[in-house]
Coordinates of C-alpha atoms in Angstrom, one line a residue:
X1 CA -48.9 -0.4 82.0
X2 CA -46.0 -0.6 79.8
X3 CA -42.3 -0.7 82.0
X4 CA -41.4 3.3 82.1
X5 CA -44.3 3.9 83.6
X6 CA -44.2 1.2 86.1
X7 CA -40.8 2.2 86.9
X8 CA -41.9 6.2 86.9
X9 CA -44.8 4.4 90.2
X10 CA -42.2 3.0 91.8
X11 CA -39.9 5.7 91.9
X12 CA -42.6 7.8 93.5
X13 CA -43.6 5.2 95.6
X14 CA -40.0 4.9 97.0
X15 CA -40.3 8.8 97.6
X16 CA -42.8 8.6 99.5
X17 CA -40.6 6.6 102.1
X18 CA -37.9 9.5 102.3
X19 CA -35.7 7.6 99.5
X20 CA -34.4 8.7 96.5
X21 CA -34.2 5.8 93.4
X22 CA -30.6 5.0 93.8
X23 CA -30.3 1.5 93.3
X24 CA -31.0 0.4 88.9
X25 CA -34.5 -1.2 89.4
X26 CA -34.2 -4.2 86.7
X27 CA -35.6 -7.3 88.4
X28 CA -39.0 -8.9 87.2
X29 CA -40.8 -11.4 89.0
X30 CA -39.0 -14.6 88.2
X31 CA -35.4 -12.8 89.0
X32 CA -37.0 -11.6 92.4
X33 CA -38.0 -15.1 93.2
X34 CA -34.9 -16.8 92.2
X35 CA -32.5 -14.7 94.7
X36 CA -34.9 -15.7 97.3
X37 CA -34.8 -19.5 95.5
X38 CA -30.7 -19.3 95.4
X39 CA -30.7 -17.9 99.1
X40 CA -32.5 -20.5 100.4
X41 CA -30.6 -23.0 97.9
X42 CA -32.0 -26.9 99.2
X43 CA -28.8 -28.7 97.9
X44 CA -26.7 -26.0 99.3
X45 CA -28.1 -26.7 103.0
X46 CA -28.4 -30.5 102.3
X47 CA -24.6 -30.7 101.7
X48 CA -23.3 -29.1 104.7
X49 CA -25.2 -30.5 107.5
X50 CA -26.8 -34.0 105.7
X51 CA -24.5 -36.2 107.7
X52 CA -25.4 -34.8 110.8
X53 CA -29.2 -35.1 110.5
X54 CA -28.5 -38.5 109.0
X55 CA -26.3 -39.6 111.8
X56 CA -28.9 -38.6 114.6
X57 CA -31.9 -39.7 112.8
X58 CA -31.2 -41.8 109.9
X59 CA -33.8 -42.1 107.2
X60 CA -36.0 -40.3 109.6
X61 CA -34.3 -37.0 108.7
X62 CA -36.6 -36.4 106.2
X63 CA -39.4 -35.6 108.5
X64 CA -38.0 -32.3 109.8
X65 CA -38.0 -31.3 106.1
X66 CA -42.3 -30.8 105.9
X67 CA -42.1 -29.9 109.2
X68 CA -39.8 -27.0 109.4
X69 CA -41.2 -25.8 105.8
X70 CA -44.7 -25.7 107.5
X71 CA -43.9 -23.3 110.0
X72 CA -41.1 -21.1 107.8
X73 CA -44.0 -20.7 105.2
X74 CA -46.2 -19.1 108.3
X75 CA -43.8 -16.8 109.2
X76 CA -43.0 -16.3 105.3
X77 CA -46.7 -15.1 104.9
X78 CA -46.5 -12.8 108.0
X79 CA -43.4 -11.2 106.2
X80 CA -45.0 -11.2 102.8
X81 CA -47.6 -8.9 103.9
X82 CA -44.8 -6.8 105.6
X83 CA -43.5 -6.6 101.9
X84 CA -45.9 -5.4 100.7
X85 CA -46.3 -2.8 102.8
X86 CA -42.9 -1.8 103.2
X87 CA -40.7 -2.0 99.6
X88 CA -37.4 -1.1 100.8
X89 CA -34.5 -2.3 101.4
X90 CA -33.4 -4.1 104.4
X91 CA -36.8 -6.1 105.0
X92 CA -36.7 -6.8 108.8
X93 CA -34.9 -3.7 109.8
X94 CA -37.1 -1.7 107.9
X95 CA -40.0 -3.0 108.7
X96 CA -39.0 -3.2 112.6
X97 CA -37.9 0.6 111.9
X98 CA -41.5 1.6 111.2
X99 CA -43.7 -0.5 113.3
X100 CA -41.1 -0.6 116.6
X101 CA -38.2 2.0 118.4
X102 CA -35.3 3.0 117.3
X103 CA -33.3 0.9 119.5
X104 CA -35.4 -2.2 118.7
X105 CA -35.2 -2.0 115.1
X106 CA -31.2 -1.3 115.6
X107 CA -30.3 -4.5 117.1
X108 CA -32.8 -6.0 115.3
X109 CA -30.7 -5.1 112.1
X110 CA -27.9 -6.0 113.5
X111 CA -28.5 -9.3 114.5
X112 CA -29.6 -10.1 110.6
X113 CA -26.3 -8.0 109.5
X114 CA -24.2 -10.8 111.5
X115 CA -26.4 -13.7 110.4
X116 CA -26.2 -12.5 106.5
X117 CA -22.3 -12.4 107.1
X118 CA -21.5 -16.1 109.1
X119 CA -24.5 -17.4 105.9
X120 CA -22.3 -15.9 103.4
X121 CA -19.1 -17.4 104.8
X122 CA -20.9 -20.9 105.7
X123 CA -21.8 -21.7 102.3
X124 CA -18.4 -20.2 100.5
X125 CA -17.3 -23.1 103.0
X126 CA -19.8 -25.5 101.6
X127 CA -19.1 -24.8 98.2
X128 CA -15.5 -27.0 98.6
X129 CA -17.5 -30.4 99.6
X130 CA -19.3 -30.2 96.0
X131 CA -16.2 -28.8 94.3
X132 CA -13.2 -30.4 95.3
X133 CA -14.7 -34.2 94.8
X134 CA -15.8 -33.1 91.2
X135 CA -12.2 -32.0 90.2
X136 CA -10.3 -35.2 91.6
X137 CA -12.4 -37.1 89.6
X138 CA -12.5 -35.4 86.6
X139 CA -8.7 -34.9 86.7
X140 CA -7.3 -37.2 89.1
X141 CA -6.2 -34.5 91.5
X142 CA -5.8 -35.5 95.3
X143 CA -7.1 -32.1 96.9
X144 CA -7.8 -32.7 100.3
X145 CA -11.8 -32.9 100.9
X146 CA -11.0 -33.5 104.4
X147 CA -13.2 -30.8 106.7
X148 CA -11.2 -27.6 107.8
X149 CA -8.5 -28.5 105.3
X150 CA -5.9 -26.1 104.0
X151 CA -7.7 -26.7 99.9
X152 CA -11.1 -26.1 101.4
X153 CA -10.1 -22.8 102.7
X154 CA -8.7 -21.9 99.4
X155 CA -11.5 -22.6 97.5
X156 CA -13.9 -21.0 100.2
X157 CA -11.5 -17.4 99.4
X158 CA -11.9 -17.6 96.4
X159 CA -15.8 -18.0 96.1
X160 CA -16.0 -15.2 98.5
X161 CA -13.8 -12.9 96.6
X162 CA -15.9 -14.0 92.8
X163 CA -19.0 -13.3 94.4
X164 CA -17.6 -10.1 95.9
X165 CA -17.2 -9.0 92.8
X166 CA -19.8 -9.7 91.0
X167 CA -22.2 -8.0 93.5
X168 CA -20.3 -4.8 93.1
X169 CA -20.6 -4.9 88.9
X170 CA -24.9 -4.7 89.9
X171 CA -27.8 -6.8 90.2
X172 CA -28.5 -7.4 87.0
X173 CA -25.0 -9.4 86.2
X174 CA -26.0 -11.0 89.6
X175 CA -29.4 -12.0 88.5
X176 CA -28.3 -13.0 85.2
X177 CA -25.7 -15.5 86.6
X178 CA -28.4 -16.2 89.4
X179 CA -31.7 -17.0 86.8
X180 CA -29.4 -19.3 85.3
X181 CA -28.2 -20.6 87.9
X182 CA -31.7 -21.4 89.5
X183 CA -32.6 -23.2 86.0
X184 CA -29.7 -25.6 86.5
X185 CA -30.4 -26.4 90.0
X186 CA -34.1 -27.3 89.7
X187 CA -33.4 -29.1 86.6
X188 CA -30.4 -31.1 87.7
X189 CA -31.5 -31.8 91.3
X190 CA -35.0 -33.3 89.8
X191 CA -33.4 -35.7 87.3
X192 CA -30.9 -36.4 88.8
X193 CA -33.2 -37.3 91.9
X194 CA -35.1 -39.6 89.5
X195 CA -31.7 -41.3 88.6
X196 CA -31.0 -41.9 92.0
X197 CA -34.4 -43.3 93.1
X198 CA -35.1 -45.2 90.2
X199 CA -32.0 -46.8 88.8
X200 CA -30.1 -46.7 92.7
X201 CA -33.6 -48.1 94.5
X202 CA -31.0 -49.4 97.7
X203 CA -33.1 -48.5 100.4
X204 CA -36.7 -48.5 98.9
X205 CA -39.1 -45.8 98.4
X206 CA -40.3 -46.5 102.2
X207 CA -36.9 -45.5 103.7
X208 CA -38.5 -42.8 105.4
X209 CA -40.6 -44.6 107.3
X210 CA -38.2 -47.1 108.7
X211 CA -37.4 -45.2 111.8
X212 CA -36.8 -48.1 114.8
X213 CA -33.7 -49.2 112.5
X214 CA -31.5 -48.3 110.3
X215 CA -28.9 -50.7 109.1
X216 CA -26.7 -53.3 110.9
X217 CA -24.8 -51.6 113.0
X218 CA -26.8 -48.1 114.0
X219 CA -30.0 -48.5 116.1
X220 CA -31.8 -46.0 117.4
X221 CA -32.8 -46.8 121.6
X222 CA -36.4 -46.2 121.0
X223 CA -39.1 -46.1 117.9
X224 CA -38.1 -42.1 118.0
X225 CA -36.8 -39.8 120.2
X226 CA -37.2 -36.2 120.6
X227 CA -33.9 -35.5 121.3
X228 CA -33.0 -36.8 117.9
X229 CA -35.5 -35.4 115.8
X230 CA -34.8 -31.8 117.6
X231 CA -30.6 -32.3 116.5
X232 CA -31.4 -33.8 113.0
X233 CA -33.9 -30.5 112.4
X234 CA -30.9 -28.4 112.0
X235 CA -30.1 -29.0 108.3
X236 CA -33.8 -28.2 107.4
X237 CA -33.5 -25.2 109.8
X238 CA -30.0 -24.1 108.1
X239 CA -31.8 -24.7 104.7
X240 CA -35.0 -23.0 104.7
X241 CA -34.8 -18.9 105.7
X242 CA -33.7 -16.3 103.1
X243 CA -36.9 -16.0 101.4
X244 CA -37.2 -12.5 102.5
X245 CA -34.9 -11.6 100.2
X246 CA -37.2 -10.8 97.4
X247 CA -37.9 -7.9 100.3
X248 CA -35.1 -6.8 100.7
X249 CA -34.0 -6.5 96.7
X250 CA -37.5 -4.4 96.5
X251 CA -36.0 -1.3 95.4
X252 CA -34.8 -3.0 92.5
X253 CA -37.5 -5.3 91.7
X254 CA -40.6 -3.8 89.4
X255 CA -43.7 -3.3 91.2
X256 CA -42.6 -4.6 94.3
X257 CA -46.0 -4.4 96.2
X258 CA -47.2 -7.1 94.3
X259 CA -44.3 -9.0 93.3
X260 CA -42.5 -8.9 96.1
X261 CA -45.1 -11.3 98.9
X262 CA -45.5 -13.5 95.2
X263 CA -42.1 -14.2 95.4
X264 CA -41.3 -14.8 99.3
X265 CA -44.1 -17.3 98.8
X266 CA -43.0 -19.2 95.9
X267 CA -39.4 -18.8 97.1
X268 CA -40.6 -21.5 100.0
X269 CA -43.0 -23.5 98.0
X270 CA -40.1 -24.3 95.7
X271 CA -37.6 -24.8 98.2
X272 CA -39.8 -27.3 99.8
X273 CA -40.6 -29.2 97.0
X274 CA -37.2 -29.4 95.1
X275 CA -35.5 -30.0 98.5
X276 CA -37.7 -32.9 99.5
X277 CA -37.4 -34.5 95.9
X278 CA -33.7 -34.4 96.2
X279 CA -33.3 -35.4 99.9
X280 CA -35.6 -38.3 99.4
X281 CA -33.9 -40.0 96.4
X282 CA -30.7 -39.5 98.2
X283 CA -31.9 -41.4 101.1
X284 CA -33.6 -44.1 98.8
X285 CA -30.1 -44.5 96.8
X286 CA -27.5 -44.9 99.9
X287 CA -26.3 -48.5 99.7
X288 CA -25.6 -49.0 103.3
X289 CA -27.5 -47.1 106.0
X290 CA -25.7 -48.6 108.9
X291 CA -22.8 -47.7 107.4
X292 CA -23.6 -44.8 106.1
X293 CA -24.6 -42.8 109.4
X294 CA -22.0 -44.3 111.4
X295 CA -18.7 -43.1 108.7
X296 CA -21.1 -39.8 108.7
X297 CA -21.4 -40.0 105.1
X298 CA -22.1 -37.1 103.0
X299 CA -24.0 -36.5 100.0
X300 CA -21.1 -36.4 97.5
X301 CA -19.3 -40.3 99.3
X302 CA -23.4 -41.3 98.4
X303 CA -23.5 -40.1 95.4
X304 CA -19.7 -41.2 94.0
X305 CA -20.8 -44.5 95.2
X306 CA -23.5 -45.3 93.1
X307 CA -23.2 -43.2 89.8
X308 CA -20.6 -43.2 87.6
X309 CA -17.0 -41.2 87.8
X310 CA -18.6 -39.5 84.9
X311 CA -22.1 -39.0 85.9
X312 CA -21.7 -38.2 89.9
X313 CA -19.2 -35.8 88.4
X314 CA -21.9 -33.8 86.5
X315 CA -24.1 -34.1 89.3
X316 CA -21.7 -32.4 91.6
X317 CA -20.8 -29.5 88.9
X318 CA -24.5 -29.5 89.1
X319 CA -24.6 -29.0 93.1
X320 CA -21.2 -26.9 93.0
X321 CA -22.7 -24.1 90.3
X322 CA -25.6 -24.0 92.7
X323 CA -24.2 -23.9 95.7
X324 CA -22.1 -20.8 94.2
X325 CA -25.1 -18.8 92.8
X326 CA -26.5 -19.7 96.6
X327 CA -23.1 -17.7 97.8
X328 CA -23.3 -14.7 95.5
X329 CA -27.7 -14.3 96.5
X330 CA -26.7 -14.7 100.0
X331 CA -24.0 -11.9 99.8
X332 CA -26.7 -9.7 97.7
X333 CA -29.3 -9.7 100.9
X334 CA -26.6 -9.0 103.0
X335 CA -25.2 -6.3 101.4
X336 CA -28.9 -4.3 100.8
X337 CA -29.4 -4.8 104.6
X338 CA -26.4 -3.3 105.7
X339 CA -26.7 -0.3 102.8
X340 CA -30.6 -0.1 103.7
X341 CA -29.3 0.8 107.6
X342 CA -26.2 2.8 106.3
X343 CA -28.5 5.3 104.1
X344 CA -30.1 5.9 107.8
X345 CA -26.6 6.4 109.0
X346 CA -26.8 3.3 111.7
X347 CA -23.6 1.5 111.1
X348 CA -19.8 2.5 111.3
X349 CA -19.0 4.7 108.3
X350 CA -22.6 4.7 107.2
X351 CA -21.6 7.9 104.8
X352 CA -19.2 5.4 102.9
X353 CA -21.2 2.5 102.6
X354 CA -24.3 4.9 102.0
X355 CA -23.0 6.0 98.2
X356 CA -24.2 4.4 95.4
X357 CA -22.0 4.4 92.3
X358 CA -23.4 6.2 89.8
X359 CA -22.1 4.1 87.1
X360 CA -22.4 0.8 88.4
X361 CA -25.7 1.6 90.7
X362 CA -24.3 -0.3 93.8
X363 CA -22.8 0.2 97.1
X364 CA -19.6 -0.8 96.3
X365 CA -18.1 0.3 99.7
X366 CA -21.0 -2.2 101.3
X367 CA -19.9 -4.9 99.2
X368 CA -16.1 -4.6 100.2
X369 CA -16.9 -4.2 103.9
X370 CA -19.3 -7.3 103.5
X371 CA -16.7 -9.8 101.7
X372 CA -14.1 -8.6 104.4
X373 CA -16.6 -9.0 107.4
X374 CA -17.4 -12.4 105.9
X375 CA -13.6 -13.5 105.5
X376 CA -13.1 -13.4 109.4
X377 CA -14.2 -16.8 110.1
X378 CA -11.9 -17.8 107.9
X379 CA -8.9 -16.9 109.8
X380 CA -9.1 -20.1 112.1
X381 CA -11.3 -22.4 109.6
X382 CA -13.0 -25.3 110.7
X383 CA -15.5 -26.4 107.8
X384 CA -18.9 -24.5 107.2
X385 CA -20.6 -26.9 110.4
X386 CA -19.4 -24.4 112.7
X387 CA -20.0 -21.1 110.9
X388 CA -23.5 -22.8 109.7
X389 CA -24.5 -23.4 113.3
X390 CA -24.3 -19.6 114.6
X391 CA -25.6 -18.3 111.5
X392 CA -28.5 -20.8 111.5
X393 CA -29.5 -19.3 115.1
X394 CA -28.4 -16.0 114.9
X395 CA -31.2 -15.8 111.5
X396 CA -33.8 -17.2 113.6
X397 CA -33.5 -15.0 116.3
X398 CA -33.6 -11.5 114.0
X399 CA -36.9 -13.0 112.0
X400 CA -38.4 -13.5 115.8
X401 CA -37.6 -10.0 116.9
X402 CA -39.3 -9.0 113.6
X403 CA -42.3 -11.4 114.4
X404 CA -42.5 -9.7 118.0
X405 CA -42.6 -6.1 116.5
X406 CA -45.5 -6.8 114.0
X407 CA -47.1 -8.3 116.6
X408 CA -47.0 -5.4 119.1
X409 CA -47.9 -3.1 115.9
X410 CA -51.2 -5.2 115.0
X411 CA -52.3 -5.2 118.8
X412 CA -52.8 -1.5 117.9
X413 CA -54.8 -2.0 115.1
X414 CA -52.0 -1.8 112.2
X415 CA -52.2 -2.3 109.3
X416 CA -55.2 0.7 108.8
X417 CA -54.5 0.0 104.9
X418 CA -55.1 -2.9 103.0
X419 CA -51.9 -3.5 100.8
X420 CA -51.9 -5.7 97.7
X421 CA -51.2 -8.5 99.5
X422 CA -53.0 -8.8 103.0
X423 CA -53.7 -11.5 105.9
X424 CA -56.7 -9.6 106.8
X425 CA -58.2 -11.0 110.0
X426 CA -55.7 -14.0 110.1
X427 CA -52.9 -11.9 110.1
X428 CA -52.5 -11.7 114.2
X429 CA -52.7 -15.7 114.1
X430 CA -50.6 -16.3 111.4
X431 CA -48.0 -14.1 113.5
X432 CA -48.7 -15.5 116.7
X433 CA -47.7 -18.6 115.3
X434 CA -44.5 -17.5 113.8
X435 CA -43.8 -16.0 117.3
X436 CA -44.1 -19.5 119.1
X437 CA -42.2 -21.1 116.3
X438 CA -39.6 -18.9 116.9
X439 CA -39.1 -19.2 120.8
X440 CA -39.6 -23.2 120.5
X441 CA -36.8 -22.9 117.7
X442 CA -34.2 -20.3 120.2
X443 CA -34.8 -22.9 123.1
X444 CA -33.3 -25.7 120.6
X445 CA -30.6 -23.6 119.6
X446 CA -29.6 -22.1 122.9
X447 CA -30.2 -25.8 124.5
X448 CA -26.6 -27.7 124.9
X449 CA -28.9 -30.3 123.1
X450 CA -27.3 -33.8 122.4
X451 CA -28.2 -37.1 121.3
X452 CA -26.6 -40.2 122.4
X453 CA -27.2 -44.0 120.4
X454 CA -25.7 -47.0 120.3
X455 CA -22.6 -46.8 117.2
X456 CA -22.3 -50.6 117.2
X457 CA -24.4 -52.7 119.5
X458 CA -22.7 -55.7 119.2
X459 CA -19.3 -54.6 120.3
X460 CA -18.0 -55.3 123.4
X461 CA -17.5 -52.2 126.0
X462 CA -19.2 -49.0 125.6
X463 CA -18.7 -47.6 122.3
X464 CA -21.2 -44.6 121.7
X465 CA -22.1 -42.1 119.0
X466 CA -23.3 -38.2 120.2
X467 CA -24.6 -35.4 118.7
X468 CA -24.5 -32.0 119.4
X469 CA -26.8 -29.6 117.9
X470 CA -25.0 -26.9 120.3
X471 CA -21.5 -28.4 121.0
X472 CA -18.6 -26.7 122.7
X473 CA -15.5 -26.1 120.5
X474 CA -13.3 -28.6 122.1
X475 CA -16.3 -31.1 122.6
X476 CA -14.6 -34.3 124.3
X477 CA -17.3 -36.8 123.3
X478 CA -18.2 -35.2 120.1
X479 CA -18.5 -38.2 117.3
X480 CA -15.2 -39.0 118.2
X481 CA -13.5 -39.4 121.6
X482 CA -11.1 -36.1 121.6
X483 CA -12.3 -34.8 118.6
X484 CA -12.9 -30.7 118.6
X485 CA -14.6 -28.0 116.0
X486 CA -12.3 -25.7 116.9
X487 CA -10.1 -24.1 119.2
X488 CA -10.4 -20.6 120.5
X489 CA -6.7 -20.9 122.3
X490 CA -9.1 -19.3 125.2
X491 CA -9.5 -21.9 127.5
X492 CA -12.9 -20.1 128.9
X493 CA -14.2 -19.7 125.9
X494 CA -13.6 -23.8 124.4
X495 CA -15.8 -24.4 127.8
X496 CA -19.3 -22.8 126.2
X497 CA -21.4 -24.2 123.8
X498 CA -20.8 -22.6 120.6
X499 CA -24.2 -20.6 120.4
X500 CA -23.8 -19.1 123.2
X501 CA -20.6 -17.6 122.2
X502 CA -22.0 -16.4 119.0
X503 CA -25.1 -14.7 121.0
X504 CA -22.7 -13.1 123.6
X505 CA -20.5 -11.3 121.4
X506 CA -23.2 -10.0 118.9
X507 CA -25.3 -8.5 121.7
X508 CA -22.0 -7.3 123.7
X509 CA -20.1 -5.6 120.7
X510 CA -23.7 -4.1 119.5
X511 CA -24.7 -3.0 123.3
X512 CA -21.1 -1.2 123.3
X513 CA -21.6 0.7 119.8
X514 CA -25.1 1.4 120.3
X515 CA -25.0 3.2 123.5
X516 CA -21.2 4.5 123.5
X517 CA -21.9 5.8 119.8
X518 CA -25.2 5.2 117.8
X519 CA -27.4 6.6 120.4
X520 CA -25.6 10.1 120.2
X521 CA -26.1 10.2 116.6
X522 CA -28.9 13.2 115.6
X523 CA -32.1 10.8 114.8
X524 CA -34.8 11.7 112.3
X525 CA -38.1 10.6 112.8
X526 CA -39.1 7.6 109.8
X527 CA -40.7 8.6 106.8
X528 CA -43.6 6.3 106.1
X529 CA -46.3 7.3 103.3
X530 CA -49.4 9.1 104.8
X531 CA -51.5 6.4 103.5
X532 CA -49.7 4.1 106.1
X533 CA -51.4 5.6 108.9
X534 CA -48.7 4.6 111.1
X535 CA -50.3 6.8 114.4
X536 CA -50.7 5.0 117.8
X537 CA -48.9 1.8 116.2
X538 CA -45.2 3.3 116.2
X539 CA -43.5 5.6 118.3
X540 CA -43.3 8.7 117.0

């Protein structure tokens, strides 16, 4: 089938959802699964929240890596099939839209709109700790690398506006810049992963099974402990989502049916492998790990110590041109969820962020509101930790509504159709796994979780290291003694764990323009294709 008629399918396809073909279709199957890739971005999520994993679990931190890939590739496949059912734009709010109520599918939507918006800002706020080492380096500069500094926010505005831009000139500048980008990171994170582990062999290739100790001076109490392993999980959790995107791009992506599950899929497998490449060698190559986990050390201090000036300073162009293409994907997804519920006029000014340019085939109004929406956690900056934190929990928590909707829907005996990719009779137990993933991963994040171990055994006094995987902003025994994230100037408000905060305000300012507005708005009944069969499975 030659590409004008395969577009010609699609089009009619998209048609039969209620939807005209506004968007320019032009991604094939590798650019579908690189956005997903470049979303989910391993060196991105390794280089904001590394030192924490590393201080609450040393070398052990690379467990949670198989083990939260494991259960994201389960709910991966229950969202793959979704995709294929489903090719439009906004993947868990559509899919919760047709299989679940209005109101559901609403909050539902919005919890992912908020989540797309703190990712987008939490990784223009990694981008800096790449970045800012490479260019005092390269030329000597003395930028401040410190986190929450004034040349980290600077950077951080700048990447956001860039990738603002970019989005609104179309998907096919973004997936040019984004196929190359995904080329560079694979390839650079691979050898220079060999570099580290074979000519940097500090630690030895059995690091990551050294777990009772670490180093000299950190020990942990027992051989392991839960409480631990549940804090250092957060960097693979903040790492490994995003893979839905090839969904969500599925207006613009040729024969979505099909290539859409293929990419989800592959977006994971990849991630997983390339990630635990590059997280091993970095553990194998850190000179000190006593040291190391108790100065917090991140991956560019590891890598600057043991490369070259002129080699670590590819490496981290490497990481840095990664970590941007990570910022620009991010902001794509976000901005075809928010346009996907706009064209059903379920956001503020949905009419304006609805239109399409006809010459540049984007929502340009979506794109501005997105950049400005993401900006706001700028305005008191702290480093991408904080930001990276609620947007890690507030993603998990719109996949599990998702999870709970399909669920409900295949109770009733959906899906009546087999689409081009299908569970078939594992599909309920592939979803009731994701489900009980999801609720053990909520009570982590919601938990005021910490760990506590032993900074420096031999001194005298107490002298003590915790770790917060949920801290409160002004946190008095937070690594430091005194040391705070940040600080609300509301004294209620630097008293609750930071989660919580993030989960109040999304479900209070969405319960306030729901019913006070939303729910007033005329509603049409969805559109799905007769083939669907969606009777008895969705209200009508």
């Amino acid at each position: 089938m030659d590409v004008n008629e395969q577009a010609a399918r699609d089009t009619a396809d998209l048609e039969k959802f209620g939807y005209k073909q506004e968007l320019k279709r032009g991604l094939g199957t590798f650019s579908s699964f690189a956005v997903a890739f470049s979303y989910i971005s391993p060196s991105t999520g390794i280089f904001t929240l590394f030192y924490l994993g590393l201080a609450a679990m040393g070398a052990w931190l690379f467990w949670t890596w198989p083990v939260v890939a494991f259960f994201q590739f389960i709910v991966a496949l229950n969202f793959a099939e979704l995709s294929s059912h489903f090719p439009v734009a906004g993947s868990v709010y559509q899919w919760t839209k047709y299989l679940s109520g209005r109101g559901y599918a609403w909050f539902t939507g919005w919890f992912y709109i908020i989540a797309g918006v703190l990712t987008v800002a939490s990784v223009c706020a990694t981008l800096p700790l790449a970045l800012l080492p490479m260019l005092n380096q390269m030329f000597g500069w003395h930028l401040n690398t410190d986190f929450g500094s004034a040349d980290q926010a600077a950077v951080a505005i700048v990447t956001l506006v860039l990738i603002t831009v970019l989005n609104i000139y179309g998907v096919k500048v973004v997936a040019i810049v984004n196929n190359t980008g995904v080329f560079f990171e694979i390839l650079g994170m691979v050898v220079f992963a060999i570099i580290l582990a074979v000519a940097h062999n500090n630690q030895g290739v059995g690091v990551i099974f050294e777990g009772s100790e670490t180093g000299n001076i950190f020990q942990f109490p027992a051989p392991f402990s839960m409480s631990f392993f549940l804090v250092a999980m957060f960097m693979s959790l903040y790492v490994i989502y995003g893979f839905d995107t090839a969904s969500t791009l599925a207006e613009e992506t040729h024969n979505p049916r099909q290539e859409g599950p293929k990419a989800v899929l592959a977006a994971v497998i990849g991630a997983f492998i390339i990630g635990a490449v590059f997280l091993w060698a970095l553990l194998i190559a850190i000179p000190d790990m006593g040291e190391a986990v108790a100065s917090f050390a991140s991956p560019p201090v590891i890598i600057s110590s043991v490369l070259s000036t002129a080699l670590s300073s590819v490496y981290l162009f490497v990481v840095a041109a990664a970590i941007f293409v990570c910022c620009m994907a991010i902001m794509t997804s976000t901005i075809r969820l928010a346009f996907g519920m706009a064209r059903d006029d379920q956001l503020p000014f949905s009419k304006r962020m609805a239109k399409v340019s006809p010459r540049l085939h984007t929502p340009v109004a979506t794109c501005v509101v997105i950049g400005l929406l993401s900006a706001i956690p700028f305005i008191q900056f702290s480093g991408p930790t904080v930001i990276a934190v609620g947007a890690t929990a507030s993603i998990y928590v719109s996949y599990l509504l998702g999870n709970f909707a399909v669920m409900r829907a295949r109770m009733r005996g959906w899906p009546k159709t087999r689409a081009p990719f299908s569970l078939g009779r594992w599909g309920k137990l592939v979803n009731l796994v994701a489900i009980v993933w999801g609720l053990a991963m909520l009570l982590n994040f919601l938990a005021p979780s910490s760990a506590t171990s032993a900074f420096d055994p031999n001194a005298s006094g107490a002298n003590y290291l915790r770790i917060f995987s949920n801290p409160k902003p002004v946190q008095t025994d937070y690594y430091v003694e005194g040391q705070q994230l940040v600080d609300y100037k509301i004294d209620f408000l630097n008293k609750i764990p930071l989660i919580w905060t993030v989960f109040a305000f999304i479900i209070i300012v969405g319960a306030l323009y729901y019913f006070t507005v939303q729910r007033k708005k005329p509603y049409e009944a969805v559109h799905p294709p007769d083939e669907e069969n969606l009777s008895g499975v969705a209200p009508a």
